[in-house]
Coordinates of C-alpha atoms in Angstrom, one line a residue:
X1 CA 12.4 -2.7 39.0
X2 CA 13.1 -4.4 35.7
X3 CA 12.6 -2.2 32.6
X4 CA 9.7 -4.0 30.6
X5 CA 10.8 -5.2 27.9
X6 CA 9.3 -4.1 24.2
X7 CA 6.8 -5.3 22.7
X8 CA 7.5 -7.2 18.9
X9 CA 5.3 -6.8 15.8
X10 CA 4.1 -9.5 14.0
X11 CA 7.2 -8.9 11.3
X12 CA 10.1 -9.0 14.1
X13 CA 11.6 -12.2 13.0
X14 CA 11.4 -11.1 9.4
X15 CA 13.6 -7.9 10.4
X16 CA 15.9 -9.9 12.2
X17 CA 16.4 -12.0 8.8
X18 CA 17.3 -9.0 6.9
X19 CA 19.6 -7.9 9.1
X20 CA 17.7 -5.0 11.1
X21 CA 18.9 -2.8 14.0
X22 CA 16.5 -2.3 16.6
X23 CA 15.7 0.6 18.8
X24 CA 12.6 1.0 21.5
X25 CA 10.6 3.0 19.9
X26 CA 6.8 4.0 22.1
X27 CA 7.6 0.6 23.8
X28 CA 8.0 -1.1 20.7
X29 CA 11.0 -3.2 19.2
X30 CA 11.4 -1.4 16.0
X31 CA 14.4 -1.8 12.8
X32 CA 16.1 1.8 13.0
X33 CA 18.2 0.8 10.0
X34 CA 18.8 -2.5 7.9
X35 CA 22.2 -1.4 5.9
X36 CA 22.5 2.5 5.7
X37 CA 19.9 5.4 7.1
X38 CA 21.3 7.3 3.8
X39 CA 20.6 4.6 1.4
X40 CA 17.1 3.8 2.5
X41 CA 16.2 7.1 2.6
X42 CA 17.5 7.9 -1.2
X43 CA 15.8 5.0 -2.0
X44 CA 12.3 6.5 -0.9
X45 CA 12.9 9.5 -3.0
X46 CA 14.5 8.0 -6.1
X47 CA 12.2 4.3 -6.0
X48 CA 10.3 2.7 -3.2
X49 CA 11.0 1.8 0.6
X50 CA 9.1 -1.2 2.4
X51 CA 8.4 0.0 6.2
X52 CA 6.9 -2.2 8.8
X53 CA 4.3 0.7 10.6
X54 CA 3.1 -2.2 12.7
X55 CA 3.2 -0.5 16.1
X56 CA 0.8 2.3 15.2
X57 CA -3.2 1.8 17.1
X58 CA -6.0 0.9 15.5
X59 CA -9.2 1.7 16.5
X60 CA -12.9 1.4 15.1
X61 CA -15.6 2.7 15.1
X62 CA -19.1 1.2 14.2
X63 CA -22.7 2.1 14.7
X64 CA -25.7 5.1 13.4
X65 CA -24.0 7.1 15.2
X66 CA -20.5 6.7 15.0
X67 CA -19.7 9.9 12.8
X68 CA -21.7 12.1 15.1
X69 CA -19.5 10.7 17.7
X70 CA -16.6 11.2 16.0
X71 CA -17.6 14.9 15.1
X72 CA -18.1 15.4 19.2
X73 CA -14.4 13.9 20.3
X74 CA -12.1 15.0 17.6
X75 CA -11.2 18.5 15.8
X76 CA -12.3 17.6 12.0
X77 CA -15.7 17.5 11.1
X78 CA -15.7 13.5 10.6
X79 CA -19.2 13.3 9.3
X80 CA -18.5 15.0 5.8
X81 CA -16.2 12.8 4.8
X82 CA -17.0 10.3 2.3
X83 CA -17.2 6.8 2.3
X84 CA -13.6 5.1 0.7
X85 CA -12.0 8.3 2.1
X86 CA -9.4 9.5 4.7
X87 CA -9.4 13.0 6.7
X88 CA -6.1 14.2 9.3
X89 CA -7.6 15.9 12.4
X90 CA -6.4 16.1 16.1
X91 CA -7.5 14.7 19.2
X92 CA -7.8 17.4 21.6
X93 CA -8.1 18.3 25.3
X94 CA -10.9 20.2 27.1
X95 CA -8.1 22.7 27.4
X96 CA -7.7 22.7 23.4
X97 CA -4.2 21.3 23.2
X98 CA -3.5 18.3 21.3
X99 CA -3.7 14.8 22.7
X100 CA -2.6 13.3 19.5
X101 CA -2.9 13.4 15.8
X102 CA -4.5 11.3 13.7
X103 CA -5.9 10.2 10.1
X104 CA -9.1 8.9 10.1
X105 CA -10.6 6.8 7.8
X106 CA -14.4 6.3 6.7
X107 CA -14.7 2.5 5.3
X108 CA -19.0 2.5 5.0
X109 CA -21.6 5.1 6.2
X110 CA -21.5 3.7 9.9
X111 CA -17.5 2.6 9.9
X112 CA -15.2 4.8 10.6
X113 CA -11.0 3.4 11.4
X114 CA -9.1 5.4 13.6
X115 CA -5.0 5.6 13.3
X116 CA -3.5 6.5 16.4
X117 CA 0.4 7.2 17.1
X118 CA 1.8 4.3 19.1
X119 CA 2.5 5.9 22.2
X120 CA -0.8 7.0 22.0
X121 CA -3.0 4.4 21.7
X122 CA -4.2 3.9 25.3
X123 CA -5.0 7.4 25.6
X124 CA -6.6 7.8 22.3
X125 CA -8.9 4.4 22.8
X126 CA -9.6 6.0 26.3
X127 CA -10.9 9.1 25.0
X128 CA -13.1 7.6 22.0
X129 CA -14.9 5.4 24.1
X130 CA -15.5 8.0 27.0
X131 CA -16.2 10.7 24.2
X132 CA -18.7 8.1 22.6
X133 CA -21.0 7.9 25.5
X134 CA -24.7 9.0 24.9
X135 CA -24.0 7.5 21.5
X136 CA -24.9 4.8 19.0
X137 CA -21.7 3.4 18.4
X138 CA -19.2 0.8 19.8
X139 CA -15.1 1.6 20.5
X140 CA -13.3 -1.3 19.2
X141 CA -9.2 -1.2 19.4
X142 CA -7.9 -3.9 16.9
X143 CA -4.4 -2.9 17.3
X144 CA -3.1 -5.5 18.6
X145 CA -4.4 -8.1 15.7
X146 CA -3.4 -5.2 12.9
X147 CA -0.4 -5.0 10.5
X148 CA 0.5 -1.5 8.9
X149 CA 3.2 -2.0 6.3
X150 CA 3.7 1.0 3.7
X151 CA 5.2 1.2 0.4
X152 CA 6.5 4.6 -0.2
X153 CA 7.9 6.3 -3.1
X154 CA 7.6 7.0 -7.1
X155 CA 7.7 3.0 -7.8
X156 CA 4.6 2.3 -4.9
X157 CA 2.0 2.2 -7.6
X158 CA 3.9 0.0 -10.4
X159 CA 5.0 -2.3 -7.0
X160 CA 2.1 -2.6 -6.3
X161 CA 0.4 -2.9 -9.4
X162 CA 3.0 -6.2 -10.2
X163 CA 1.8 -7.1 -6.9
X164 CA -1.8 -7.5 -8.1
X165 CA -1.0 -9.3 -10.9
X166 CA 1.9 -11.5 -9.0
X167 CA -0.1 -13.1 -5.7
X168 CA -1.6 -15.6 -7.7
X169 CA -5.1 -14.7 -6.4
X170 CA -4.7 -14.1 -3.2
X171 CA -5.6 -10.7 -3.4
X172 CA -9.2 -9.9 -4.0
X173 CA -11.2 -6.8 -4.9
X174 CA -8.7 -4.8 -5.9
X175 CA -8.2 -3.8 -9.4
X176 CA -5.1 -2.4 -10.8
X177 CA -7.2 0.4 -12.6
X178 CA -8.1 1.0 -9.6
X179 CA -5.4 1.3 -7.4
X180 CA -4.1 3.7 -10.5
X181 CA -7.0 5.7 -9.6
X182 CA -6.9 6.0 -6.6
X183 CA -6.3 9.7 -5.1
X184 CA -4.7 10.5 -2.4
X185 CA -6.0 10.5 1.4
X186 CA -8.4 7.8 -0.4
X187 CA -8.5 4.2 0.3
X188 CA -9.6 0.6 -1.7
X189 CA -10.9 -2.3 0.7
X190 CA -10.1 -6.0 -0.5
X191 CA -8.6 -8.7 0.7
X192 CA -5.3 -10.6 1.2
X193 CA -5.3 -14.6 1.4
X194 CA -8.8 -14.1 2.2
X195 CA -8.7 -11.5 5.1
X196 CA -9.6 -8.2 4.8
X197 CA -7.0 -5.7 3.5
X198 CA -7.3 -1.7 2.8
X199 CA -5.2 -0.1 0.6
X200 CA -4.9 3.8 1.1
X201 CA -2.9 6.1 -0.5
X202 CA -1.4 7.6 2.2
X203 CA 2.1 8.4 3.9
X204 CA 4.4 10.2 5.9
X205 CA 7.5 10.5 3.9
X206 CA 6.4 13.6 1.1
X207 CA 6.6 10.9 -1.2
X208 CA 3.5 9.1 -3.1
X209 CA 2.9 5.9 -1.0
X210 CA 0.3 3.3 0.0
X211 CA 0.1 2.2 3.2
X212 CA -1.7 -1.6 3.9
X213 CA -4.0 -2.7 6.7
X214 CA -4.6 -6.4 7.4
X215 CA -4.2 -8.9 9.9
X216 CA -1.4 -9.3 11.7
X217 CA -0.9 -13.0 11.1
X218 CA -0.4 -12.2 7.0
X219 CA 1.8 -9.4 7.1
X220 CA 5.0 -11.7 6.9
X221 CA 3.5 -13.1 3.8
X222 CA 2.7 -9.7 2.1
X223 CA 6.0 -8.2 3.1
X224 CA 7.6 -11.1 1.2
X225 CA 5.3 -11.0 -1.8
X226 CA 6.2 -7.2 -1.6
X227 CA 10.0 -7.4 -1.6
X228 CA 9.7 -10.3 -4.4
X229 CA 7.2 -8.3 -7.1
X230 CA 9.3 -5.0 -5.9
X231 CA 13.1 -6.7 -6.6
X232 CA 15.6 -3.3 -6.7
X233 CA 13.1 -1.4 -6.9
X234 CA 11.9 -1.8 -3.3
X235 CA 14.1 -1.4 -0.1
X236 CA 14.1 -2.7 3.5
X237 CA 13.6 0.8 5.2
X238 CA 13.9 1.7 9.3
X239 CA 12.0 4.7 11.3
X240 CA 15.8 6.3 11.3
X241 CA 15.1 7.2 7.1
X242 CA 11.6 7.6 8.4
X243 CA 12.3 10.6 10.2
X244 CA 14.3 12.5 7.7
X245 CA 12.1 11.8 5.0
X246 CA 8.8 13.6 7.4
X247 CA 11.5 16.6 8.2
X248 CA 12.2 17.1 4.8
X249 CA 8.4 16.8 4.3
X250 CA 7.7 19.1 7.3
X251 CA 5.7 16.8 8.9
X252 CA 5.3 17.6 12.5
X253 CA 6.2 14.0 14.5
X254 CA 4.0 13.8 18.2
X255 CA 6.4 14.7 21.2
X256 CA 8.1 16.9 19.0
X257 CA 6.2 19.6 16.9
X258 CA 3.1 18.2 18.4
X259 CA 2.0 17.8 22.3
X260 CA -0.4 18.3 25.1
X261 CA 1.1 21.4 25.9
X262 CA 0.6 23.3 22.6
X263 CA -2.1 24.7 20.7
X264 CA -3.1 23.2 17.1
X265 CA -2.1 27.2 15.7
X266 CA 1.2 26.9 17.2
X267 CA 1.8 23.8 14.7
X268 CA 0.1 25.6 11.5
X269 CA -3.1 23.8 12.1
X270 CA -5.1 26.0 12.9
X271 CA -7.5 25.0 9.7
X272 CA -7.6 21.5 10.8
X273 CA -9.9 23.0 13.8
X274 CA -13.4 22.5 12.2
X275 CA -14.5 26.0 14.1
X276 CA -17.0 27.0 11.5
X277 CA -18.4 23.9 10.1
X278 CA -19.6 22.4 13.2
X279 CA -20.7 22.8 16.6
X280 CA -19.5 22.0 20.0
X281 CA -17.1 19.4 20.3
X282 CA -14.6 18.1 23.2
X283 CA -11.3 21.2 22.8
X284 CA -13.5 23.9 20.9
X285 CA -14.3 25.8 23.9
X286 CA -10.4 25.8 24.9
X287 CA -9.2 26.8 21.6
X288 CA -11.6 29.6 21.3
X289 CA -10.4 30.8 24.4
X290 CA -7.1 29.6 24.0
X291 CA -4.2 32.6 25.2
X292 CA -2.2 32.0 21.9
X293 CA -0.7 35.7 21.5
X294 CA 2.9 35.4 22.0
X295 CA 3.0 31.7 21.8
X296 CA 5.8 29.6 20.3
X297 CA 5.2 29.3 16.6
X298 CA 6.0 26.3 14.8
X299 CA 9.3 27.5 11.6
X300 CA 11.2 26.0 9.8
X301 CA 15.6 26.5 9.9
X302 CA 18.4 26.2 7.4
X303 CA 22.0 26.3 7.7
X304 CA 24.8 25.8 5.9
X305 CA 27.7 23.1 6.3
X306 CA 27.2 19.6 8.1
X307 CA 26.2 20.7 11.8
X308 CA 22.9 19.7 12.4
X309 CA 20.4 20.8 15.4
X310 CA 18.9 18.7 17.5
X311 CA 15.6 18.2 19.5
X312 CA 16.1 20.1 22.1
X313 CA 19.0 22.9 20.8
X314 CA 18.1 26.4 21.9
X315 CA 17.4 28.9 19.4
X316 CA 18.9 32.5 20.0
X317 CA 18.6 35.8 18.0
X318 CA 22.2 37.3 16.5
X319 CA 22.5 39.8 19.6
X320 CA 21.7 36.5 21.9
X321 CA 18.5 36.5 22.8
X322 CA 16.8 33.2 23.9
X323 CA 13.3 33.0 22.3
X324 CA 12.5 29.2 21.3
X325 CA 14.1 25.7 21.0
X326 CA 14.7 23.2 18.1
X327 CA 12.0 20.4 17.6
X328 CA 13.3 18.0 15.1
X329 CA 16.4 18.7 13.0
X330 CA 19.1 16.5 10.6
X331 CA 21.5 16.7 8.2
X332 CA 18.8 16.7 5.0
X333 CA 20.1 13.5 2.9
X334 CA 18.0 15.1 0.0
X335 CA 19.2 18.5 0.0
X336 CA 22.5 18.3 1.3
X337 CA 21.9 21.0 4.4
X338 CA 21.4 21.0 7.5
X339 CA 17.5 21.5 8.5
X340 CA 14.6 21.8 11.8
X341 CA 12.0 22.5 12.8
X342 CA 11.9 24.9 16.0
X343 CA 9.4 26.7 18.1
X344 CA 10.2 30.0 18.5
X345 CA 8.7 33.1 19.4
X346 CA 6.5 35.1 16.9
X347 CA 7.9 37.6 16.6
X348 CA 11.0 36.8 14.4
X349 CA 9.1 34.1 11.9
X350 CA 9.4 36.5 9.2
X351 CA 11.1 34.3 6.3
X352 CA 14.9 35.4 5.6
X353 CA 15.0 36.0 9.5
X354 CA 18.6 35.0 10.8
X355 CA 18.8 33.4 14.0
X356 CA 21.4 31.3 16.1
X357 CA 21.1 27.8 17.8
X358 CA 23.6 26.0 20.0
X359 CA 24.7 22.8 19.1
X360 CA 26.2 21.5 21.7
X361 CA 27.9 24.5 22.6
X362 CA 29.2 26.0 19.3
X363 CA 26.4 28.3 17.0
X364 CA 25.5 27.8 14.4
X365 CA 24.3 30.3 11.8
X366 CA 20.5 29.6 11.0
X367 CA 17.8 31.3 8.7
X368 CA 13.9 31.0 8.8
X369 CA 12.5 29.2 5.7
X370 CA 9.4 28.3 4.7
X371 CA 7.9 24.7 5.4
X372 CA 8.3 22.3 3.8
X373 CA 11.8 22.3 2.5
X374 CA 11.2 19.3 0.1
X375 CA 8.1 18.8 -2.5
X376 CA 8.5 16.2 -4.5
X377 CA 7.9 17.0 -8.8

């Protein structure tokens, strides 16, 4: 059987025009880099980068019982967030393991937007639809019609403020002072070229930044305006630097630090599960009865030199006992030494513990360090 062609975002030709190199990611053809991973990474840490994240999923819940439906379906207490705010949460299996990690925005009292990882959109849609039965709510997957652009980095606010004044009236409902006042995990609603625009102060890089949701057919226009306004301050960025940025920030990636084989507490996300602040929900009984004692837990690892451990590499004690595996690893462009996240036996997670990682058949000495590896100042 011939391989299925990866899907393309609305910006595919735009990326080609900028000289992007592509990769297949979660069934999508996505730009992995334009020129240099390191240069793109550095741009986000020092100025700003522009990302196309249109492979992500956007699932809307509308109706009088939208909040109640999400309280039942998800691990967090979504009914408690105010309009204009967002919350990081988890979609759990009946057994209490992680099906996906999500960001949920409350756009109105009866309207929520659930943003899903690209590989999990179908799973999330089906789960949210099934769990909405009996509630007065409509679940609509609008992923195919929605684009997502991210502007990330310390110059991101200045660039977006310039966009508001430069866009010739095509952006409405978002004022520069509102943008500056917008807190982390907050969202503004406006319009671009007379189509709905959401401006959220969220991101996946460890830097200040914004994520812009709009109809897919407006995406290229907005991307070109952003690059024109940003000038030398804004660099197109691919998935390669997005991965090293999120790793430095200690942010989990589904399929690496999170999976349907792992409980939230193993990834340090036990507090995301609202056991104390709400009643029953799908996965609660599984979490409460989970046999988590002795299961691997997530830690940060750091090493000297230039050799980096990659996902799947074996982690051992200095005495040679296998105690876990690397989930993500890279040579940190910001810190200048190898870093990794790993799931290891809880007896060996104390800060400073000396361990060994197998890097292509050679031992790499590492030590346990706190997460995140990098925090913006």
